Amino acid sequence: MSVAKRNYPKAWLLVLPVVLMVAFNAVIPLMTVVNYSVQDTFGNNQFFWVGLEWFEEVLRSGRFGDALGRQLLFTTLVLLIEIPLGLMIALGLPKSGWRASSYMMLLALPLLIPWNVVGTIWQIFGRVDIGLAGSAINAVGIDYNYTQDALDAWITVIAMDVWHWTSLVALLCYSGLKSVPEVYYQAAAIDGASRWAIFRYVQLPRLRQVLIIAFLLRFMDSFMIYTEPFVVTGGGPGNATTFLSIDLVKLALGQFDLGQAAAMSLIYFLIVLLVCWLFYTIMSVGDSQPDTRQ
Amino acid sequence: MSLQIEQLCSAVNGIVHLQDISLRFDPNSFNILLGPARAGKTSLLRQIAGLDPPDSGRMLLHGADITRHGVRKRDVSFVYQEFVNYPTLSVFENIASPMRVRSEGRQTIERTVHELAELLGIGGVLDRHPPSLSGGQQQRVAIARALAKDAEVILLDEPLANLDYKLREALRRELPRLFAGKGKIVVYAATDPNEAFLLDGNTVVIDQGRIRQVGPAASVFRAPDNLSAASILSEFPINLLDANIRNSSCVVGNKLTFPLPTHMRSLSEGDYTLGFRAEQLAFEARTQSSVACAAKVAVTEITGNETIVHLDMANRPCVAVVEGTSSLRAGEQITMYLDPGGLFMFDSSGQTVASPTRSAQR
């Protein structure tokens, strides 16, 4: 008892750096945002308490609903493409040898490129005048212009995200597949199991955990996407590719509507938190059962 | 009607795994592949399963050449040292899986699974999933799955190695009974000579990719064909000393000389390797002809009712097993007695040239 008491202040001293770090990079900025979201100003650095009015305004405005809808559609499409595609790439990769390592390097390449550079690459790539893809598509007679057509803009932005991030899913799945001991494949072959059965009963159970991680990472990242579509389309044509974070920046820095922007950030933050929690709970539901151990 | 392997050879990246293997396994036989780690046991099982193609040689099942048949065309089942089951399927579905592949009827599957589960004592856990079972139960599920496949050849690769002592004993006692009378060819790989004795089957001693001897464990133990078979089928390392035969006596080093025992009289003069098992060394003379040898104690290990004494004899490490507990100190000089009737003699190529007669065994 006395030992524990004597060590008590020392323990706090050891935790202090972490507490300070978290305070400065998370708690204090978040509290500043909360502070803005409940006040209004008419200049002169004078603020008035407005309660939840900003939140009501954001939620009632069609603008937020539209951006949220676009965001959900974008994230859904991206997940629907990237997860199965990444999984298929991982299944098709060789298990070892120089070919495996060279594929690994090729796959890692897009992940190493900074977001705004990815945006610039695709912005130029898709241009109808000088872009390789843009002019080639027009040359074969398809009318394509991502600066004027909403559908073309969406296709470009989604293709860009798939190009940039499918590798992450593939690499995660590949590492999961590598954890399957060789004897399981042998046993399945001796049992005469089909390719599908091997995937379903040998590989998929081992991939479960990495798939949850891949899914959550890709959800969060695509739900908060900003730089790449901003560089390529700037949210246009019109508001066609104005996703939540682009809209938020327009509101906060374009219109300098800090109160409304703060309220929107908090709602945005809560949505990400809620959806992640929901997905994680749903996807790891079987974990309490013993069948996914091993 | 049998599984025949003819002059099978296999090498991977220039390293010989199997060299000139010729064997014949009969239906309703329990065969034990006994050898140390890396001896080629698993390589041979993989060949029989069709997982690896041989470099040369043939394999015949019931007279039909199956050498070029891949794993899916072979009629084999395999039990691994690791407990390999489908983790997301229930125990019932695991056992049923080979029958589902064959598209058996629902009633047949139901009946067979329950029969096998009863036989293996896992009837109570059919609804559970393998990872939630103990190691012993998981291996029982794997064995039930192998039996459910109803294959002609059942291969078991050290199936008891990952089990703890008590479970290993229990399952080992049951194994021969599980396969008996089903007309199967069972091939069981083991490193522990005790398993060969206790399972009491046809023992194939394999070492460095070659077959050293084939026969019942007891007779291989009694009359090993060569040094390799003698040392592999021996719980404690067999003791080996350089010996020389001249003038009807055996000379070991410069201190130990004794007249040749009767079973060595026919040997010509020359250099040999003298071999004897740990049980043949004793603290006191058992017979009149017992030979006294000077030895220095290195380490003693007490296992309850036996003491394992590691000795330095004629500048070679030797092991003796004596009854009871003894309190020898390391470095102590003692005299051990060796019964010459129980000595083996090997020539320079490792072939047995003299082994004790049956009556000389204790």
XYZ file of C-alpha atoms in Angstrom:
656
model
C 0.000 0.000 0.000
C 2.725 2.420 1.011
C 4.741 1.476 -2.054
C 1.833 2.206 -4.329
C 1.266 5.559 -2.649
C 4.878 6.549 -2.950
C 4.934 5.699 -6.674
C 1.707 7.466 -7.444
C 3.038 10.968 -8.371
C 5.904 9.433 -10.306
C 3.501 7.431 -12.447
C 1.664 10.611 -13.382
C 4.942 12.214 -14.323
C 5.584 9.379 -16.768
C 2.158 9.689 -18.360
C 2.424 13.464 -18.594
C 4.187 13.684 -22.024
C 1.441 11.634 -23.633
C -1.258 13.663 -21.918
C 0.343 16.898 -23.159
C 0.753 15.559 -26.685
C -2.833 14.411 -26.925
C -4.029 17.664 -25.372
C -2.186 19.835 -27.870
C -2.875 17.837 -31.023
C -6.364 16.587 -30.326
C -8.261 17.878 -27.324
C -7.438 21.580 -27.536
C -8.030 21.941 -31.331
C -11.267 19.988 -30.988
C -12.395 22.226 -28.137
C -11.577 25.324 -30.216
C -13.850 23.950 -32.931
C -16.575 23.312 -30.347
C -16.096 26.876 -29.129
C -16.610 28.291 -32.648
C -19.627 26.100 -33.288
C -21.708 27.642 -30.517
C -20.842 31.319 -31.091
C -21.277 34.008 -33.731
C -19.454 37.249 -34.399
C -20.111 40.510 -36.203
C -16.478 41.521 -36.260
C -14.405 43.417 -33.708
C -13.558 40.085 -32.141
C -16.879 40.140 -30.300
C -18.606 36.792 -29.934
C -22.197 35.951 -29.017
C -23.534 32.696 -27.666
C -25.891 31.138 -30.230
C -26.381 27.659 -28.788
C -27.105 24.960 -31.355
C -28.282 27.315 -34.099
C -25.302 26.577 -36.352
C -25.947 22.868 -36.076
C -29.608 23.330 -36.967
C -28.665 25.451 -39.949
C -26.129 22.920 -41.239
C -28.503 19.998 -40.876
C -31.418 21.901 -42.451
C -29.396 23.159 -45.408
C -29.668 21.180 -48.614
C -26.017 21.857 -49.256
C -24.790 19.615 -46.450
C -27.194 16.837 -47.390
C -26.052 16.965 -51.021
C -22.372 16.844 -50.085
C -23.014 13.984 -47.661
C -24.899 12.084 -50.367
C -22.036 12.527 -52.842
C -19.565 11.509 -50.170
C -21.474 8.321 -49.322
C -21.819 7.383 -52.991
C -18.125 7.998 -53.617
C -17.014 5.967 -50.591
C -19.389 3.104 -51.415
C -18.202 2.886 -55.026
C -14.561 3.087 -54.037
C -14.943 0.340 -51.406
C -16.934 -1.856 -53.794
C -14.130 -1.672 -56.335
C -10.999 -1.567 -54.187
C -11.736 -4.355 -51.694
C -12.586 -7.126 -54.223
C -9.956 -5.922 -56.677
C -7.246 -5.783 -54.012
C -8.254 -9.233 -52.777
C -8.104 -10.654 -56.297
C -4.683 -9.124 -56.909
C -3.428 -10.587 -53.614
C -4.755 -14.047 -54.556
C -3.060 -13.843 -57.932
C 0.355 -12.792 -56.639
C 3.149 -15.383 -56.583
C 3.958 -16.665 -53.092
C 7.728 -16.190 -53.172
C 10.749 -15.586 -55.366
C 12.015 -12.542 -57.228
C 8.685 -12.129 -59.005
C 6.894 -11.705 -55.687
C 9.264 -8.969 -54.564
C 9.113 -7.107 -57.868
C 5.297 -7.152 -57.831
C 5.455 -5.946 -54.248
C 7.560 -2.970 -55.320
C 5.274 -2.120 -58.226
C 2.261 -2.294 -55.939
C 3.841 -0.094 -53.293
C 4.669 2.642 -55.813
C 1.316 4.480 -55.897
C 1.235 4.445 -52.090
C 4.503 6.376 -51.942
C 3.255 9.295 -54.074
C 1.961 12.337 -52.172
C -1.744 13.083 -52.507
C -1.407 16.365 -54.376
C 1.078 14.793 -56.805
C -1.415 11.995 -57.487
C -4.006 14.680 -58.151
C -1.671 16.521 -60.510
C -0.742 13.320 -62.360
C -4.394 12.527 -63.011
C -5.301 16.111 -63.737
C -2.764 16.133 -66.568
C -3.389 12.483 -67.531
C -7.089 13.149 -68.115
C -6.815 16.478 -69.941
C -8.335 16.418 -73.420
C -5.667 18.638 -74.990
C -2.367 17.260 -73.689
C -3.347 14.353 -71.376
C -2.481 10.842 -72.519
C -5.777 9.290 -71.358
C -7.980 12.278 -72.142
C -6.844 12.743 -75.706
C -6.654 8.992 -76.376
C -10.274 8.484 -75.245
C -11.410 11.371 -77.429
C -9.332 10.066 -80.323
C -11.286 6.777 -80.367
C -14.500 8.780 -80.625
C -15.731 8.845 -77.036
C -16.646 12.303 -75.814
C -14.789 12.657 -72.551
C -14.054 15.850 -70.628
C -13.863 15.798 -66.849
C -14.035 19.573 -66.577
C -17.431 19.757 -68.233
C -19.209 16.449 -67.720
C -20.173 15.370 -64.189
C -20.073 11.640 -64.997
C -16.620 11.968 -66.583
C -15.425 13.839 -63.502
C -16.724 11.058 -61.235
C -15.124 8.344 -63.363
C -11.803 10.185 -63.267
C -11.868 10.738 -59.512
C -12.840 7.135 -58.793
C -10.238 5.749 -61.217
C -7.660 7.894 -59.487
C -8.594 6.651 -56.032
C -8.626 3.038 -57.203
C -5.198 3.530 -58.774
C -3.864 5.163 -55.631
C -5.253 2.853 -52.939
C -6.054 -0.629 -54.302
C -2.416 -1.519 -53.614
C -2.972 -1.002 -49.904
C -5.807 -3.524 -49.849
C -3.776 -5.920 -52.020
C -0.716 -5.707 -49.773
C -2.762 -6.160 -46.603
C -4.550 -9.197 -48.062
C -1.270 -10.597 -49.347
C 0.228 -10.464 -45.868
C -2.888 -12.217 -44.554
C -2.574 -14.939 -47.186
C 1.081 -15.467 -46.319
C 0.000 -16.457 -42.812
C -1.805 -19.545 -44.124
C 0.517 -22.518 -43.469
C 1.338 -24.609 -46.519
C -0.121 -27.769 -44.933
C -3.620 -26.283 -45.156
C -3.353 -26.053 -48.936
C -1.962 -29.593 -49.066
C -4.737 -30.890 -46.840
C -7.319 -29.162 -49.011
C -5.771 -30.603 -52.177
C -5.774 -34.093 -50.648
C -9.423 -33.586 -49.680
C -10.101 -32.718 -53.311
C -11.410 -29.275 -52.384
C -12.287 -26.914 -55.241
C -10.586 -23.545 -55.780
C -13.656 -21.838 -54.353
C -13.749 -24.128 -51.312
C -10.074 -23.420 -50.628
C -10.796 -19.704 -50.761
C -13.938 -19.940 -48.679
C -12.757 -22.327 -45.954
C -8.975 -21.982 -45.866
C -8.049 -18.481 -47.033
C -11.001 -16.289 -46.112
C -11.028 -17.195 -42.384
C -7.399 -16.096 -42.169
C -8.110 -12.899 -44.127
C -10.925 -11.782 -41.891
C -8.846 -9.558 -39.630
C -6.858 -7.861 -42.403
C -10.050 -7.322 -44.406
C -11.617 -5.503 -41.456
C -8.521 -3.301 -41.198
C -8.431 -2.683 -44.970
C -12.124 -1.854 -44.987
C -11.887 0.586 -42.082
C -8.766 2.285 -43.424
C -10.261 2.704 -46.876
C -13.581 3.872 -45.458
C -12.044 6.547 -43.250
C -9.586 7.694 -45.864
C -12.058 7.888 -48.732
C -14.680 9.511 -46.509
C -12.239 12.287 -45.693
C -10.797 12.632 -49.211
C -9.821 16.187 -50.080
C -6.545 16.796 -51.887
C -6.854 14.613 -54.984
C -10.328 15.665 -56.188
C -9.535 19.256 -55.215
C -6.488 19.222 -57.502
C -8.252 17.394 -60.358
C -11.726 18.922 -60.442
C -11.773 21.506 -57.685
C -15.143 20.065 -56.710
C -16.665 20.631 -60.128
C -18.084 20.737 -62.682
C -20.592 22.725 -60.676
C -20.733 20.944 -57.352
C -20.607 17.453 -58.910
C -17.481 16.327 -57.052
C -17.770 18.564 -54.006
C -17.334 16.008 -51.252
C -17.727 16.783 -47.568
C -14.220 18.032 -46.873
C -14.116 20.156 -50.019
C -17.427 21.672 -49.026
C -16.142 22.241 -45.512
C -13.091 24.117 -46.757
C -15.279 26.231 -49.062
C -17.462 27.098 -46.098
C -14.633 27.830 -43.687
C -12.017 29.480 -45.877
C -14.016 30.506 -48.959
C -16.921 32.143 -47.138
C -15.183 32.453 -43.770
C -18.313 31.143 -42.103
C -16.450 29.828 -39.096
C -19.415 29.048 -36.864
C -21.265 27.035 -39.480
C -18.026 25.348 -40.615
C -17.224 24.391 -37.043
C -20.661 22.885 -36.587
C -20.256 21.006 -39.878
C -16.812 19.654 -38.844
C -18.262 18.283 -35.635
C -21.133 16.604 -37.438
C -18.666 15.241 -40.007
C -16.405 13.944 -37.220
C -19.310 12.268 -35.449
C -20.438 10.598 -38.692
C -16.955 9.120 -39.290
C -16.780 7.964 -35.682
C -20.245 6.444 -35.762
C -19.797 4.653 -39.083
C -16.395 3.256 -38.044
C -17.837 2.001 -34.780
C -20.796 0.469 -36.606
C -18.636 -1.277 -39.191
C -16.204 -2.533 -36.606
C -18.980 -3.881 -34.407
C -20.741 -5.568 -37.300
C -17.620 -7.009 -38.884
C -16.045 -8.308 -35.711
C -19.265 -9.798 -34.417
C -17.982 -13.347 -34.869
C -14.781 -12.650 -32.981
C -16.255 -13.523 -29.630
C -17.029 -16.959 -31.035
C -14.104 -19.331 -31.005
C -14.317 -20.252 -34.703
C -12.293 -17.316 -35.967
C -9.339 -17.984 -33.724
C -6.577 -20.297 -34.963
C -2.998 -56.132 -53.988
C -0.765 -53.593 -52.305
C 1.122 -50.358 -52.594
C 4.453 -50.922 -54.248
C 7.253 -48.414 -54.492
C 10.030 -49.287 -56.907
C 13.446 -47.621 -56.922
C 12.025 -44.215 -56.139
C 14.457 -41.293 -56.147
C 13.813 -37.653 -55.424
C 16.058 -34.630 -55.124
C 15.216 -30.968 -54.622
C 17.729 -28.330 -55.738
C 20.438 -30.968 -55.931
C 19.816 -32.203 -52.380
C 18.846 -35.862 -52.324
C 15.694 -36.402 -50.286
C 15.000 -39.992 -51.216
C 17.451 -42.464 -52.678
C 16.442 -45.724 -54.305
C 13.402 -46.454 -52.164
C 11.771 -49.823 -52.784
C 8.973 -50.866 -50.482
C 5.829 -52.897 -50.449
C 2.905 -52.100 -48.146
C 0.077 -54.605 -47.871
C -3.590 -53.826 -47.204
C -4.545 -54.069 -43.550
C -1.007 -53.247 -42.536
C 0.245 -50.710 -40.041
C 3.618 -49.444 -41.234
C 5.899 -47.196 -39.249
C 8.429 -45.013 -41.014
C 11.037 -44.502 -38.336
C 13.883 -42.062 -38.715
C 15.424 -38.931 -37.247
C 14.431 -35.443 -38.374
C 15.312 -34.748 -42.038
C 15.604 -38.488 -42.746
C 13.127 -38.333 -45.627
C 9.981 -39.532 -43.832
C 7.861 -36.573 -44.845
C 9.344 -36.609 -48.357
C 8.289 -40.224 -48.757
C 4.786 -39.536 -47.425
C 4.473 -36.605 -49.826
C 5.511 -38.880 -52.679
C 2.882 -41.431 -51.697
C 0.288 -38.651 -51.458
C 1.266 -37.402 -54.896
C 2.204 -33.947 -53.611
C 5.642 -34.175 -55.222
C 6.506 -36.101 -58.388
C 9.529 -38.444 -58.141
C 12.649 -37.945 -60.250
C 12.720 -41.622 -61.116
C 11.108 -44.862 -60.019
C 7.538 -46.122 -60.021
C 4.631 -46.369 -57.649
C 1.951 -49.020 -58.096
C -1.337 -49.321 -56.263
C -2.990 -52.700 -56.728
C -0.783 -53.210 -59.767
C -1.818 -49.997 -61.503
C 0.877 -47.426 -62.135
C 0.002 -44.244 -60.228
C 3.426 -42.594 -60.465
C 2.160 -39.743 -62.617
C -1.140 -39.272 -60.787
C -1.380 -35.895 -59.064
C -2.594 -35.436 -55.517
C -6.250 -35.092 -56.540
C -6.266 -38.421 -58.352
C -4.619 -40.376 -55.546
C -6.778 -42.205 -53.095
C -5.003 -41.112 -49.917
C -5.725 -39.216 -46.747
C -3.189 -37.385 -44.656
C -2.934 -36.507 -40.966
C -0.375 -33.870 -40.097
C 1.720 -33.115 -37.056
C -0.094 -29.767 -36.888
C -3.802 -30.167 -36.261
C -5.137 -29.293 -39.691
C -8.891 -28.770 -39.758
C -11.157 -26.178 -41.334
C -11.397 -23.563 -38.561
C -14.749 -22.083 -39.569
C -16.532 -25.410 -40.005
C -18.026 -27.310 -37.092
C -16.482 -30.611 -36.071
C -19.403 -32.351 -37.793
C -18.803 -30.496 -41.059
C -15.059 -31.075 -40.790
C -15.558 -34.834 -40.600
C -18.227 -34.660 -43.293
C -16.113 -32.571 -45.689
C -14.464 -35.438 -47.643
C -17.892 -37.025 -48.097
C -19.399 -33.711 -49.237
C -16.702 -33.552 -51.924
C -17.811 -37.033 -53.047
C -21.468 -35.838 -52.927
C -22.628 -38.606 -50.602
C -26.233 -38.714 -49.469
C -27.303 -36.835 -46.367
C -28.168 -39.968 -44.422
C -24.893 -41.701 -45.223
C -22.958 -38.640 -44.114
C -24.973 -38.302 -40.916
C -24.463 -41.959 -40.012
C -20.761 -42.116 -40.894
C -19.905 -38.910 -39.036
C -21.635 -40.141 -35.893
C -19.953 -43.546 -36.152
C -16.508 -42.011 -36.553
C -17.099 -39.454 -33.815
C -18.104 -42.257 -31.437
C -15.077 -44.307 -32.449
C -12.743 -41.405 -31.721
C -14.546 -40.232 -28.604
C -15.503 -36.813 -29.938
C -19.250 -37.440 -30.160
C -19.915 -34.685 -27.625
C -18.206 -31.883 -29.521
C -19.719 -32.252 -33.000
C -21.285 -28.779 -32.839
C -18.138 -27.020 -31.731
C -15.395 -25.537 -33.874
C -11.895 -27.071 -33.962
C -10.002 -24.069 -32.519
C -12.078 -24.292 -29.342
C -11.005 -27.906 -28.738
C -7.951 -29.277 -26.992
C -5.014 -30.405 -29.108
C -5.914 -34.044 -28.583
C -9.488 -33.481 -29.703
C -8.366 -31.469 -32.716
C -6.105 -34.296 -33.807
C -8.976 -36.757 -33.284
C -11.092 -34.618 -35.617
C -8.293 -34.695 -38.197
C -8.052 -38.482 -37.880
C -11.827 -38.842 -38.182
C -11.682 -36.719 -41.332
C -8.968 -38.954 -42.736
C -11.103 -42.022 -41.999
C -14.195 -40.396 -43.473
C -12.438 -40.098 -46.793
C -12.305 -43.896 -46.855
C -9.072 -43.793 -48.838
C -7.003 -46.899 -49.548
C -3.894 -45.307 -48.096
C -3.818 -43.356 -44.830
C -0.676 -41.347 -44.166
C 0.111 -39.992 -40.718
C 3.058 -37.633 -40.345
C 4.079 -37.645 -36.663
C 0.474 -37.108 -35.614
C 1.239 -37.296 -31.903
C 4.297 -35.040 -31.843
C 2.420 -31.870 -30.876
C 0.343 -33.503 -28.158
C 1.213 -33.483 -24.507
C 2.397 -36.667 -22.850
C -0.889 -38.033 -21.476
C -2.905 -37.365 -24.658
C -0.135 -38.873 -26.733
C -0.208 -42.069 -24.714
C -3.980 -42.329 -24.926
C -4.206 -41.738 -28.656
C -1.257 -43.999 -29.397
C -2.971 -46.905 -27.670
C -6.108 -46.341 -29.749
C -4.519 -45.798 -33.151
C -3.849 -49.386 -34.275
C -7.377 -50.353 -33.202
C -8.925 -47.511 -35.254
C -7.405 -48.729 -38.486
C -7.527 -52.476 -37.814
C -9.656 -54.646 -40.060
C -10.553 -51.878 -42.520
C -8.246 -53.145 -45.241
C -6.318 -49.883 -45.326
C -2.637 -49.321 -45.861
C -1.526 -47.150 -42.958
C 1.855 -45.428 -43.079
C 2.866 -43.670 -39.877
C 5.983 -41.505 -39.652
C 7.701 -41.320 -36.268
C 10.978 -40.174 -34.753
C 10.505 -41.879 -31.402
C 11.614 -45.539 -31.355
C 9.131 -46.169 -28.528
C 6.284 -45.447 -30.943
C 7.603 -48.138 -33.261
C 7.635 -50.653 -30.403
C 4.270 -49.678 -28.958
C 2.381 -49.416 -32.252
C 3.850 -52.783 -33.140
C 3.702 -52.646 -36.892
C 5.969 -53.193 -39.805
C 8.846 -50.830 -39.126
C 10.736 -49.175 -41.965
C 13.920 -47.582 -40.681
C 14.872 -44.668 -42.886
C 17.913 -42.428 -42.633
C 19.450 -39.866 -44.992
C 16.871 -40.696 -47.627
C 17.670 -44.398 -47.690
C 15.884 -47.395 -46.279
C 18.091 -49.012 -43.665
C 15.964 -51.949 -42.622
C 12.401 -53.244 -42.796
C 10.727 -55.581 -40.321
C 8.897 -55.769 -36.993
C 10.373 -53.290 -34.513
C 11.384 -56.004 -32.052
C 13.355 -57.974 -34.600
C 15.054 -54.872 -36.012
C 16.001 -53.991 -32.450
C 17.325 -57.501 -31.842
C 19.194 -57.863 -35.105
C 19.816 -54.520 -36.810
C 21.264 -54.838 -40.304
C 23.484 -51.830 -39.858
C 24.716 -49.126 -37.544
C 22.025 -46.715 -38.668
C 19.137 -49.096 -37.891
C 20.735 -49.986 -34.561
C 21.088 -46.385 -33.450
C 17.700 -45.169 -34.744
C 15.780 -47.954 -33.045
C 17.314 -47.219 -29.691
C 15.842 -44.972 -27.040
C 19.255 -43.896 -25.774
C 22.046 -43.311 -28.256
C 23.837 -46.573 -28.965
C 27.369 -46.575 -27.571
C 30.105 -46.936 -30.170
C 33.790 -47.615 -29.592
C 36.584 -48.191 -32.092
C 37.718 -51.785 -31.755
C 40.319 -54.034 -33.249
C 40.202 -57.811 -33.471
C 43.460 -59.716 -33.256
C 44.507 -63.062 -31.792
C 40.872 -64.006 -30.978
C 40.449 -60.995 -28.714
C 38.888 -57.640 -29.021
C 41.026 -54.606 -28.240
C 39.448 -51.235 -27.448
C 41.884 -48.379 -26.976
C 44.937 -49.315 -24.965
C 43.315 -50.385 -21.707
C 40.487 -52.720 -22.613
C 41.054 -56.166 -24.047
C 38.743 -59.149 -23.761
C 38.397 -62.537 -25.464
C 35.907 -62.654 -28.311
C 32.473 -63.866 -27.272
C 31.037 -66.847 -29.157
C 28.967 -64.823 -31.632
C 32.069 -62.975 -32.827
C 34.409 -65.923 -33.225
C 33.982 -66.063 -36.993
C 35.141 -62.462 -37.544
C 38.437 -61.949 -39.295
C 41.117 -59.740 -37.794
C 40.934 -56.020 -38.440
C 39.290 -52.743 -37.418
C 35.617 -52.660 -36.415
C 33.152 -50.515 -34.548
C 31.950 -52.060 -31.308
C 28.366 -51.209 -30.369
C 26.322 -51.799 -27.244
C 23.131 -50.401 -25.850
C 22.893 -48.300 -22.722
C 21.185 -51.174 -20.859
C 24.190 -53.407 -21.395
C 26.426 -51.437 -19.058
C 26.033 -52.268 -15.359
C 27.637 -51.406 -12.038
C 28.281 -55.045 -11.245
C 29.203 -58.110 -13.262
C 26.093 -59.952 -14.444
C 27.920 -62.985 -15.798
C 31.298 -64.541 -15.312
C 32.469 -63.311 -18.658
C 31.540 -59.660 -17.938
C 34.251 -57.239 -18.911
C 35.334 -54.523 -16.501
C 35.930 -51.148 -18.112
C 37.223 -47.966 -16.543
C 34.996 -44.967 -17.010
C 34.729 -41.388 -15.842
C 31.315 -39.971 -14.890
C 30.299 -36.886 -16.864
C 26.645 -36.281 -15.952
C 23.936 -38.292 -14.238
C 20.215 -37.869 -14.843
C 17.680 -39.463 -12.528
C 14.271 -40.268 -13.983
C 12.625 -41.758 -10.908
C 13.323 -45.446 -11.101
C 16.253 -45.262 -13.486
C 19.505 -43.361 -13.615
C 21.022 -42.337 -16.908
C 24.779 -42.079 -16.506
C 26.803 -40.286 -19.142
C 30.319 -41.618 -19.125
C 33.636 -41.104 -20.738
C 34.936 -44.541 -21.793
C 38.090 -45.038 -23.858
C 37.865 -41.346 -24.722
C 34.379 -41.747 -26.180
C 31.085 -40.538 -24.692
C 28.921 -43.442 -23.568
C 25.535 -43.752 -21.908
C 24.507 -46.300 -19.312
C 21.052 -46.861 -17.885
C 20.931 -48.449 -14.464
C 18.026 -49.220 -12.182
C 17.427 -47.207 -9.061
C 18.867 -43.857 -8.170
C 22.572 -43.545 -7.900
C 24.548 -40.679 -6.458
C 27.606 -40.482 -8.647
C 29.521 -37.264 -8.783
C 30.779 -35.770 -12.018
C 34.431 -36.579 -12.613
C 34.335 -39.713 -10.473
C 36.336 -42.693 -11.791
C 34.260 -45.888 -11.744
C 34.289 -49.367 -13.157
C 31.422 -50.470 -15.359
C 30.730 -54.026 -16.442
C 29.886 -54.931 -19.975
C 28.314 -58.224 -20.956
C 30.186 -59.367 -24.082
C 27.230 -61.560 -25.068
C 25.240 -58.421 -25.872
C 27.753 -56.701 -28.095
C 27.262 -55.694 -31.702
C 30.078 -55.422 -34.180
C 29.906 -53.252 -37.274
C 32.382 -53.142 -40.122
C 33.847 -49.949 -41.551
C 30.872 -49.466 -43.919
C 28.424 -49.649 -40.999
C 27.048 -53.117 -41.788
C 26.374 -55.434 -38.877
C 28.846 -58.298 -38.841
C 27.912 -59.702 -35.441
C 24.838 -59.257 -33.302
C 24.051 -60.919 -29.999
C 22.194 -64.195 -30.081
C 18.692 -64.186 -28.798
C 19.580 -65.971 -25.570
C 22.227 -63.404 -24.778
C 19.637 -60.626 -24.633
C 18.335 -59.753 -21.260
